[in-house]
mmCIF file of C-alpha atoms in Angstrom:
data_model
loop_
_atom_site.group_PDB
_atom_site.id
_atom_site.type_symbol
_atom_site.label_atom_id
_atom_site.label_comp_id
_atom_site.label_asym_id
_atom_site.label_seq_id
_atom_site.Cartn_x
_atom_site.Cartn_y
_atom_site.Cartn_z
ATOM 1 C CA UNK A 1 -33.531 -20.855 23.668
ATOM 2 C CA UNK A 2 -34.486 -18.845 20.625
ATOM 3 C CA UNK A 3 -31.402 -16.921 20.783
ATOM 4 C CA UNK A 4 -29.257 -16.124 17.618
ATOM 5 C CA UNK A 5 -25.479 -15.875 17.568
ATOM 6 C CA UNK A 6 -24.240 -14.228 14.372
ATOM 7 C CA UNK A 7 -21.720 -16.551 12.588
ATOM 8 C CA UNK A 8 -20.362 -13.165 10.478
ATOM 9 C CA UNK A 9 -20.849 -9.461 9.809
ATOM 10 C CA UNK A 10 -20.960 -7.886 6.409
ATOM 11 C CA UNK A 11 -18.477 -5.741 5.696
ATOM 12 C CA UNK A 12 -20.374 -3.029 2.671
ATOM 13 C CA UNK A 13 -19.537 0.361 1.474
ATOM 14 C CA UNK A 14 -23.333 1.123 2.052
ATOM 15 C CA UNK A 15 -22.691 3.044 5.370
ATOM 16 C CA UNK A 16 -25.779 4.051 6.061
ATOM 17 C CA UNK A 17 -29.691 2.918 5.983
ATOM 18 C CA UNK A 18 -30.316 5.779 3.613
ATOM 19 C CA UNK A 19 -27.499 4.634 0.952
ATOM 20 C CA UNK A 20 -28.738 1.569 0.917
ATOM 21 C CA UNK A 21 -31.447 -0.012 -2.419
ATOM 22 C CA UNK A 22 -34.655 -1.564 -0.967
ATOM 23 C CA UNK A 23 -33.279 -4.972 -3.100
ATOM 24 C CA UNK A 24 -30.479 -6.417 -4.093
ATOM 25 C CA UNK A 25 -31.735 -6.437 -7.834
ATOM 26 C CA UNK A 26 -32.211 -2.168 -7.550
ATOM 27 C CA UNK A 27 -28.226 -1.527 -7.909
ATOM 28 C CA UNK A 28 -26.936 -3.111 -4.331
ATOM 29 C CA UNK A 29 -23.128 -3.341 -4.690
ATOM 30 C CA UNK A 30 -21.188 -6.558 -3.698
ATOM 31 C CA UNK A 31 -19.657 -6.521 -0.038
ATOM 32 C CA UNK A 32 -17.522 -8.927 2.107
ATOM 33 C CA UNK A 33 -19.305 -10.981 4.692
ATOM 34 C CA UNK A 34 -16.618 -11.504 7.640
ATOM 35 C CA UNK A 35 -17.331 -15.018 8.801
ATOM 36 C CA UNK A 36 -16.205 -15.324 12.047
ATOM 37 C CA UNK A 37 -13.531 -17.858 12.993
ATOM 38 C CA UNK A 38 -15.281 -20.202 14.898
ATOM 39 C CA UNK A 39 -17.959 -20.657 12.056
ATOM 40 C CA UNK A 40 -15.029 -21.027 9.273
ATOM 41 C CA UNK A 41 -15.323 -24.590 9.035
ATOM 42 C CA UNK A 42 -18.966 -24.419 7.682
ATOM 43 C CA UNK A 43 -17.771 -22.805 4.440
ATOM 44 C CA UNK A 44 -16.302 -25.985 3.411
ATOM 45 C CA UNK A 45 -17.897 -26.830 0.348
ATOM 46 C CA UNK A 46 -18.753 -23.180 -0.850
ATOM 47 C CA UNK A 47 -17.411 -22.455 -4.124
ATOM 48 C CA UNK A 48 -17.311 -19.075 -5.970
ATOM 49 C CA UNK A 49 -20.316 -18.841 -8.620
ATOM 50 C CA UNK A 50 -22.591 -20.479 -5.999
ATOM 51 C CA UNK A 51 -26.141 -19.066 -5.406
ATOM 52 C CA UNK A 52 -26.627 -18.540 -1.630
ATOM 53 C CA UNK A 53 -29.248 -17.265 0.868
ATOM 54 C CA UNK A 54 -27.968 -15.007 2.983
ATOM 55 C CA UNK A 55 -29.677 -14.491 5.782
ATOM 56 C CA UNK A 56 -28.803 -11.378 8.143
ATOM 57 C CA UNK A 57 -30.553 -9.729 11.367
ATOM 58 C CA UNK A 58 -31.557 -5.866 10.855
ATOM 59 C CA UNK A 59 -30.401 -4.914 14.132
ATOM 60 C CA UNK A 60 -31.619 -1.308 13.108
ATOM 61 C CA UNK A 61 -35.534 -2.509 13.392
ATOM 62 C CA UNK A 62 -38.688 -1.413 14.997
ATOM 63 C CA UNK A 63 -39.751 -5.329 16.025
ATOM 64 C CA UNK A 64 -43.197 -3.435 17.234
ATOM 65 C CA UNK A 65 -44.234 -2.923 13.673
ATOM 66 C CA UNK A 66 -47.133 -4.920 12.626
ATOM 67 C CA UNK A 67 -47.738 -3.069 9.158
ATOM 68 C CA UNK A 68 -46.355 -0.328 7.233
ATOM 69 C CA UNK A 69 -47.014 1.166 3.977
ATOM 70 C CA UNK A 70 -45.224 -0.620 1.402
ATOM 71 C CA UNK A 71 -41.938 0.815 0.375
ATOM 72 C CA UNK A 72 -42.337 3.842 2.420
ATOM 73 C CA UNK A 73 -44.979 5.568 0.284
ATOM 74 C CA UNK A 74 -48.112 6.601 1.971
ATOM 75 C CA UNK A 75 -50.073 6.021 -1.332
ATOM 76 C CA UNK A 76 -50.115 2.399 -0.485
ATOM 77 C CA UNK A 77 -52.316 1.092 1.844
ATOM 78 C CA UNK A 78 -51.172 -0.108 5.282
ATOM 79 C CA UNK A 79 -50.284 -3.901 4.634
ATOM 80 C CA UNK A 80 -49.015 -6.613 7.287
ATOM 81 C CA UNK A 81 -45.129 -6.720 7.416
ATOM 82 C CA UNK A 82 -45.564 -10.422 6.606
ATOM 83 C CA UNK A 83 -46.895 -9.470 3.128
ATOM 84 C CA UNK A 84 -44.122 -6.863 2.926
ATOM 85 C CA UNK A 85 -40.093 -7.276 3.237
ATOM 86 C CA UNK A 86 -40.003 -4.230 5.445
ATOM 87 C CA UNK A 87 -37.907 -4.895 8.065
ATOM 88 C CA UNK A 88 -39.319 -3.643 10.483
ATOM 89 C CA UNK A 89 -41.073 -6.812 11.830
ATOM 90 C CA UNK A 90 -41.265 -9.096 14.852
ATOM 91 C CA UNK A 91 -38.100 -11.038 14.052
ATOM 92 C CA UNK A 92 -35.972 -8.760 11.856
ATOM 93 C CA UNK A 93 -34.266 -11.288 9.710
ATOM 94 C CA UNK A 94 -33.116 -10.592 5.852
ATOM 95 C CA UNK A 95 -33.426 -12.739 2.921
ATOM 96 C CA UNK A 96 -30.299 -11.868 0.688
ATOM 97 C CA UNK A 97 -30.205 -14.445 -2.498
ATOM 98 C CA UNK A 98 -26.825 -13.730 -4.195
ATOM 99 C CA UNK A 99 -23.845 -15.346 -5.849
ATOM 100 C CA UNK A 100 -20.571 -16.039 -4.630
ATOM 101 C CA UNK A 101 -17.894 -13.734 -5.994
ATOM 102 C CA UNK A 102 -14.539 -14.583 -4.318
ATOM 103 C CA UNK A 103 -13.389 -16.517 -1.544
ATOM 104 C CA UNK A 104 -10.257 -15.288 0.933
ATOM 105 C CA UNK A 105 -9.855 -17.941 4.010
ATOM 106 C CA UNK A 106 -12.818 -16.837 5.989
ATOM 107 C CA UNK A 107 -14.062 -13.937 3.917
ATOM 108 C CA UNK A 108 -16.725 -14.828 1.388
ATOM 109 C CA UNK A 109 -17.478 -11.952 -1.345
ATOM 110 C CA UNK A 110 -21.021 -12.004 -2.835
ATOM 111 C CA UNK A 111 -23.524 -9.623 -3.985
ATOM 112 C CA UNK A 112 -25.301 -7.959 -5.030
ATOM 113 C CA UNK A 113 -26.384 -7.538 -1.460
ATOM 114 C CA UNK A 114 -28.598 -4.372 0.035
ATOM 115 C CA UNK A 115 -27.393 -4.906 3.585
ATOM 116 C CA UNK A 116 -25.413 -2.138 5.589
ATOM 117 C CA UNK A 117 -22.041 -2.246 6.631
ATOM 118 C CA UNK A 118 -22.062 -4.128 11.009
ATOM 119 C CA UNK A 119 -25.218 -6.237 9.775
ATOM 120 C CA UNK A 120 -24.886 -9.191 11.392
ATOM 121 C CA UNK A 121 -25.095 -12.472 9.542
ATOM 122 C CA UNK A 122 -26.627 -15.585 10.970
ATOM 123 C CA UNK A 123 -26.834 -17.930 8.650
ATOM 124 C CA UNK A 124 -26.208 -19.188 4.968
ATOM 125 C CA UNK A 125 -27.501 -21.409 2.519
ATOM 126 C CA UNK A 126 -27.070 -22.942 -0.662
ATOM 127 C CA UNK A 127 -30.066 -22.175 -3.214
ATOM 128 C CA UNK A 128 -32.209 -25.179 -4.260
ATOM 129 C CA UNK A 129 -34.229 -25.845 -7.348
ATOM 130 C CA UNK A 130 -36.909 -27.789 -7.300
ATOM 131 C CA UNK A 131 -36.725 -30.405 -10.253
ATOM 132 C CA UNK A 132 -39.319 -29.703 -13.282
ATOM 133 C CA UNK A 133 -42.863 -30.677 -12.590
ATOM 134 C CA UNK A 134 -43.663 -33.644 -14.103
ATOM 135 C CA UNK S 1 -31.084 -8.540 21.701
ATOM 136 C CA UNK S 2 -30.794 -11.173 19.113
ATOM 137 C CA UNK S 3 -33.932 -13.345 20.525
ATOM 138 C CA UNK S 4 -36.540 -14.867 18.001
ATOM 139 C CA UNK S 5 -39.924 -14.801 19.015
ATOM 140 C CA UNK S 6 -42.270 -16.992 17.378
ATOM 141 C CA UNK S 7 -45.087 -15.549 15.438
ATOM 142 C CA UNK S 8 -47.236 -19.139 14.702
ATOM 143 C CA UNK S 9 -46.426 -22.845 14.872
ATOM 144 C CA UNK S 10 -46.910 -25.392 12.282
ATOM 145 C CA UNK S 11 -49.783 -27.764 12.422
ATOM 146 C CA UNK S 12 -49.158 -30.567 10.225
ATOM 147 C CA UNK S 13 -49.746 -34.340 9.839
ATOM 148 C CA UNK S 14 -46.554 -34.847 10.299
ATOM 149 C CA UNK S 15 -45.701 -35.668 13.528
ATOM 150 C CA UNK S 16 -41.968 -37.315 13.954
ATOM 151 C CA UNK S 17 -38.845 -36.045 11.654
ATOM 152 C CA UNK S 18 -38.663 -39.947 10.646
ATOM 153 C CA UNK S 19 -41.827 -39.031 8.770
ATOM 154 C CA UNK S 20 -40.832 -35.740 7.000
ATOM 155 C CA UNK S 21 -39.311 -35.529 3.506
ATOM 156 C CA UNK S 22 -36.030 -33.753 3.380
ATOM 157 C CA UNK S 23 -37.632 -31.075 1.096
ATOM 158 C CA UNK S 24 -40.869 -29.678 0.120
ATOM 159 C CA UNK S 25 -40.390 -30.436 -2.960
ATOM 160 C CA UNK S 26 -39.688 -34.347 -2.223
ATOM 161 C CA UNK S 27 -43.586 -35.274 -1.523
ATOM 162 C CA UNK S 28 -44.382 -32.849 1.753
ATOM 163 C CA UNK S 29 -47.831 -32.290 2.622
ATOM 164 C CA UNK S 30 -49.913 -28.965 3.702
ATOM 165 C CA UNK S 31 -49.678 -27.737 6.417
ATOM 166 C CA UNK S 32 -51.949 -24.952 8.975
ATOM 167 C CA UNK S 33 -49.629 -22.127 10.188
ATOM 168 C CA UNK S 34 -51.690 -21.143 13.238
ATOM 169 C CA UNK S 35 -50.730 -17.079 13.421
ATOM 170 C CA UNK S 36 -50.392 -16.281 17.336
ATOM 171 C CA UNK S 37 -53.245 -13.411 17.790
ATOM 172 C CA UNK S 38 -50.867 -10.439 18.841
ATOM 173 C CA UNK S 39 -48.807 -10.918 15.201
ATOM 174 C CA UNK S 40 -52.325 -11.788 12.946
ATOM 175 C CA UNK S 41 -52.767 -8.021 12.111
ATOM 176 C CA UNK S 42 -49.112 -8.805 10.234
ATOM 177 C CA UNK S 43 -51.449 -11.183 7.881
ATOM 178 C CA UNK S 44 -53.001 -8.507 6.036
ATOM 179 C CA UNK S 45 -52.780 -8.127 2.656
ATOM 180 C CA UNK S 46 -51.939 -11.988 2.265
ATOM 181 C CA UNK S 47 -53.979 -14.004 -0.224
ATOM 182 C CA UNK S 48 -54.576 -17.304 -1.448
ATOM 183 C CA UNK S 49 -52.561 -18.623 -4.319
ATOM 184 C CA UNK S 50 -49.415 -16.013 -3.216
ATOM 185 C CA UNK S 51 -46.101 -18.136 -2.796
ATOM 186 C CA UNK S 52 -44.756 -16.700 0.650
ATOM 187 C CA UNK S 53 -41.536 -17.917 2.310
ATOM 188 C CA UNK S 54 -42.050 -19.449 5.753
ATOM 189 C CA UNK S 55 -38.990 -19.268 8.047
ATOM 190 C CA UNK S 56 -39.360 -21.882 10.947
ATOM 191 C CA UNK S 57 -36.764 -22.684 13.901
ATOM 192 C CA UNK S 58 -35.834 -26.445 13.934
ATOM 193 C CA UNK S 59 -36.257 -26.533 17.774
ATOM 194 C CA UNK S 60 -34.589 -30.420 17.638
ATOM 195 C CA UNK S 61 -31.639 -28.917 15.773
ATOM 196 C CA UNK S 62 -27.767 -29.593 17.281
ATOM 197 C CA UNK S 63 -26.156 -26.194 17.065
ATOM 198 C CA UNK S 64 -22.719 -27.235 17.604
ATOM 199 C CA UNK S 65 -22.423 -29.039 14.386
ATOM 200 C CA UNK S 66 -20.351 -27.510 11.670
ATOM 201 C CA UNK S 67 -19.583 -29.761 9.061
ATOM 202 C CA UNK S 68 -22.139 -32.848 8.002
ATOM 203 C CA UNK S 69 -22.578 -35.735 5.280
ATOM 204 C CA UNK S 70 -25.366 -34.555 3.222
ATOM 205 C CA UNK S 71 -28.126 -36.136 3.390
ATOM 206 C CA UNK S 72 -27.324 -38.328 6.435
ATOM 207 C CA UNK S 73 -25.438 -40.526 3.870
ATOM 208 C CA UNK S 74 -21.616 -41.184 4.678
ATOM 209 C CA UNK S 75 -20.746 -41.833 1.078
ATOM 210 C CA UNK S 76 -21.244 -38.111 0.507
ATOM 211 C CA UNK S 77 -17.994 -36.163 2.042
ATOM 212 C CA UNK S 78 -18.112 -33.503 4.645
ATOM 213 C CA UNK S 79 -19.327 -30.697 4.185
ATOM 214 C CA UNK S 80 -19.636 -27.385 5.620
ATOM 215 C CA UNK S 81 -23.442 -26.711 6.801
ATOM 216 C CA UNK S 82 -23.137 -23.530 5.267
ATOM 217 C CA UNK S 83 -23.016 -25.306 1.804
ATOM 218 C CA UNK S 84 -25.930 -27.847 2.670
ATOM 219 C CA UNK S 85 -29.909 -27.707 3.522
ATOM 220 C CA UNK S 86 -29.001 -29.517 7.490
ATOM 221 C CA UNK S 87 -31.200 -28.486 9.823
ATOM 222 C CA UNK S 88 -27.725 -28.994 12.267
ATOM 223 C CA UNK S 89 -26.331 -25.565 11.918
ATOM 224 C CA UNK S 90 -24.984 -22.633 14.498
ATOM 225 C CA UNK S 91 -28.687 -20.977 13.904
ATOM 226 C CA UNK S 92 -31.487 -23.326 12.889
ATOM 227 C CA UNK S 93 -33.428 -21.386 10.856
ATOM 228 C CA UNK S 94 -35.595 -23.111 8.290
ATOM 229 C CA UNK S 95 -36.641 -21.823 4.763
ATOM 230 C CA UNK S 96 -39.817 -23.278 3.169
ATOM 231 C CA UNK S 97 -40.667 -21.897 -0.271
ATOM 232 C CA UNK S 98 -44.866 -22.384 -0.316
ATOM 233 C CA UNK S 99 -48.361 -21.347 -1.997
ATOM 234 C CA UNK S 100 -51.029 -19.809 0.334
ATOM 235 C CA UNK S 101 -53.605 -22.697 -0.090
ATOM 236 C CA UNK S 102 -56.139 -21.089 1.798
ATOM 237 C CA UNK S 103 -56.580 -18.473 5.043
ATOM 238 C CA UNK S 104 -59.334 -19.185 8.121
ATOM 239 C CA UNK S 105 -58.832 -16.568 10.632
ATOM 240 C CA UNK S 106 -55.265 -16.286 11.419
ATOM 241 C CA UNK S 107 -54.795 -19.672 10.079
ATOM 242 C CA UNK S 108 -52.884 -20.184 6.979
ATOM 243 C CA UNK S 109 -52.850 -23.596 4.901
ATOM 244 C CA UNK S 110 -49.623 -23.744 3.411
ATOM 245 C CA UNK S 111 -47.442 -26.100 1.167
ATOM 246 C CA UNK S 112 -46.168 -28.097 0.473
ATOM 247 C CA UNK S 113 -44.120 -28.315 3.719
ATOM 248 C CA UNK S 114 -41.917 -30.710 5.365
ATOM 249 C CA UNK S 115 -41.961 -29.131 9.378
ATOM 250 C CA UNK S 116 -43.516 -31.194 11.249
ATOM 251 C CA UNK S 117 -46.490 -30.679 13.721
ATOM 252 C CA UNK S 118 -45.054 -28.298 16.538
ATOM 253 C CA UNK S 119 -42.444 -26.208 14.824
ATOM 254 C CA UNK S 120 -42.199 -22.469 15.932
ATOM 255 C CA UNK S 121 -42.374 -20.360 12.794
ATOM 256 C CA UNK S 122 -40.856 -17.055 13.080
ATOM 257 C CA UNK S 123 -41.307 -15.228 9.786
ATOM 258 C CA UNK S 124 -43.608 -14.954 6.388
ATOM 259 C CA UNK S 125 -42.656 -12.725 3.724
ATOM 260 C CA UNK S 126 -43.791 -12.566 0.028
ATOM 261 C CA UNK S 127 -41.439 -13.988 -2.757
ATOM 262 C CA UNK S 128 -39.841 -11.436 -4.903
ATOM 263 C CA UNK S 129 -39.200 -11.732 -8.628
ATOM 264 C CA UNK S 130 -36.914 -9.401 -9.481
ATOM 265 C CA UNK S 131 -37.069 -8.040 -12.912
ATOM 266 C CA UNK S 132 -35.657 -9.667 -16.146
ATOM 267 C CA UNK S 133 -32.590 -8.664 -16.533
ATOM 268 C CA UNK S 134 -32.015 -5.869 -19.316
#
């Protein structure tokens, strides 16, 4: 079964879809993620200045959308969501790369982070580099 | 309702996870992404040469586990799977950083990737740079 169970919500003062930057990088503030308790023990090993993937479920999207106009604008042509981050796509999930601010028992603070306050979270992971090409 | 669906599955030469690196990175081969035919109008706009992220579900993954010894060695300690790359995590999604090789159809040759042969993939989306920083 392909079903996800969130292991945290983020907690943001981005309120609504409208508040929120299209990126992190375009001015996103930083904002709790909640990590529920029966996830906590995963966190072991997290430390604050990490880089982490964040990876969160837009339970806001249209999972019917095949392609969109980038970025809203009808000046672009109609691309394929899998060329796009819209999210509205068949599986909704968000990419979030960001660095560990602060860590409070099960409450992890990172940013900067675009996501809405109730997003679910469903999973996290630390960032790899590749070594150099030889 | 919090249910993936997959989009494509991965075609690959490798068929066992004894045979699979634990990275890309760590000598992976291409793979084929074979694009179901509802989701291939969600190709468009993809080109050969772009480096996409693929997000796969490791369908063999034990979603109980919460803590692991990285990289299945037991001198490493503990860890939270949060913290590690282990496909043994509450949601098994996979994240494979790859080049568009080439496109047939709604086939995509992608790598280098270490899924093996059969895994659903659930998501494609375009690697963002964000700008230098001022």
């Amino acid at each position: 079964m392909k079903t996800l169970r969130p292991i945290g919500v983020i907690r943001s003062d981005l309120k609504k879809p409208g508040d929120a930057p299209k990126q992190g990088f375009e001015g996103a503030p930083d904002a709790w993620i909640d990590v529920y308790a029966w996830a906590a023990k995963a966190m072991k090993g997290l430390a604050v200045g990490d880089e982490i993937i964040v990876i969160t479920w837009f339970h806001r999207a249209k999972r019917e959308i095949l392609q969109v106009h980038p970025r809203d604008d009808r000046r672009n042509p109609l691309t394929g969501v899998f060329a796009t981050r819209s999210q509205d796509r068949p599986n909704p999930l968000g990419l979030h790369p960001v660095v560990i601010r602060a860590i409070k028992g099960n409450r992890l603070r990172v940013g900067p982070i675009e996501a809405i306050d109730g997003t679910p979270v469903v999973d996290i992971k630390p960032v790899l580099h590749s070594p150099p090409s030889p």
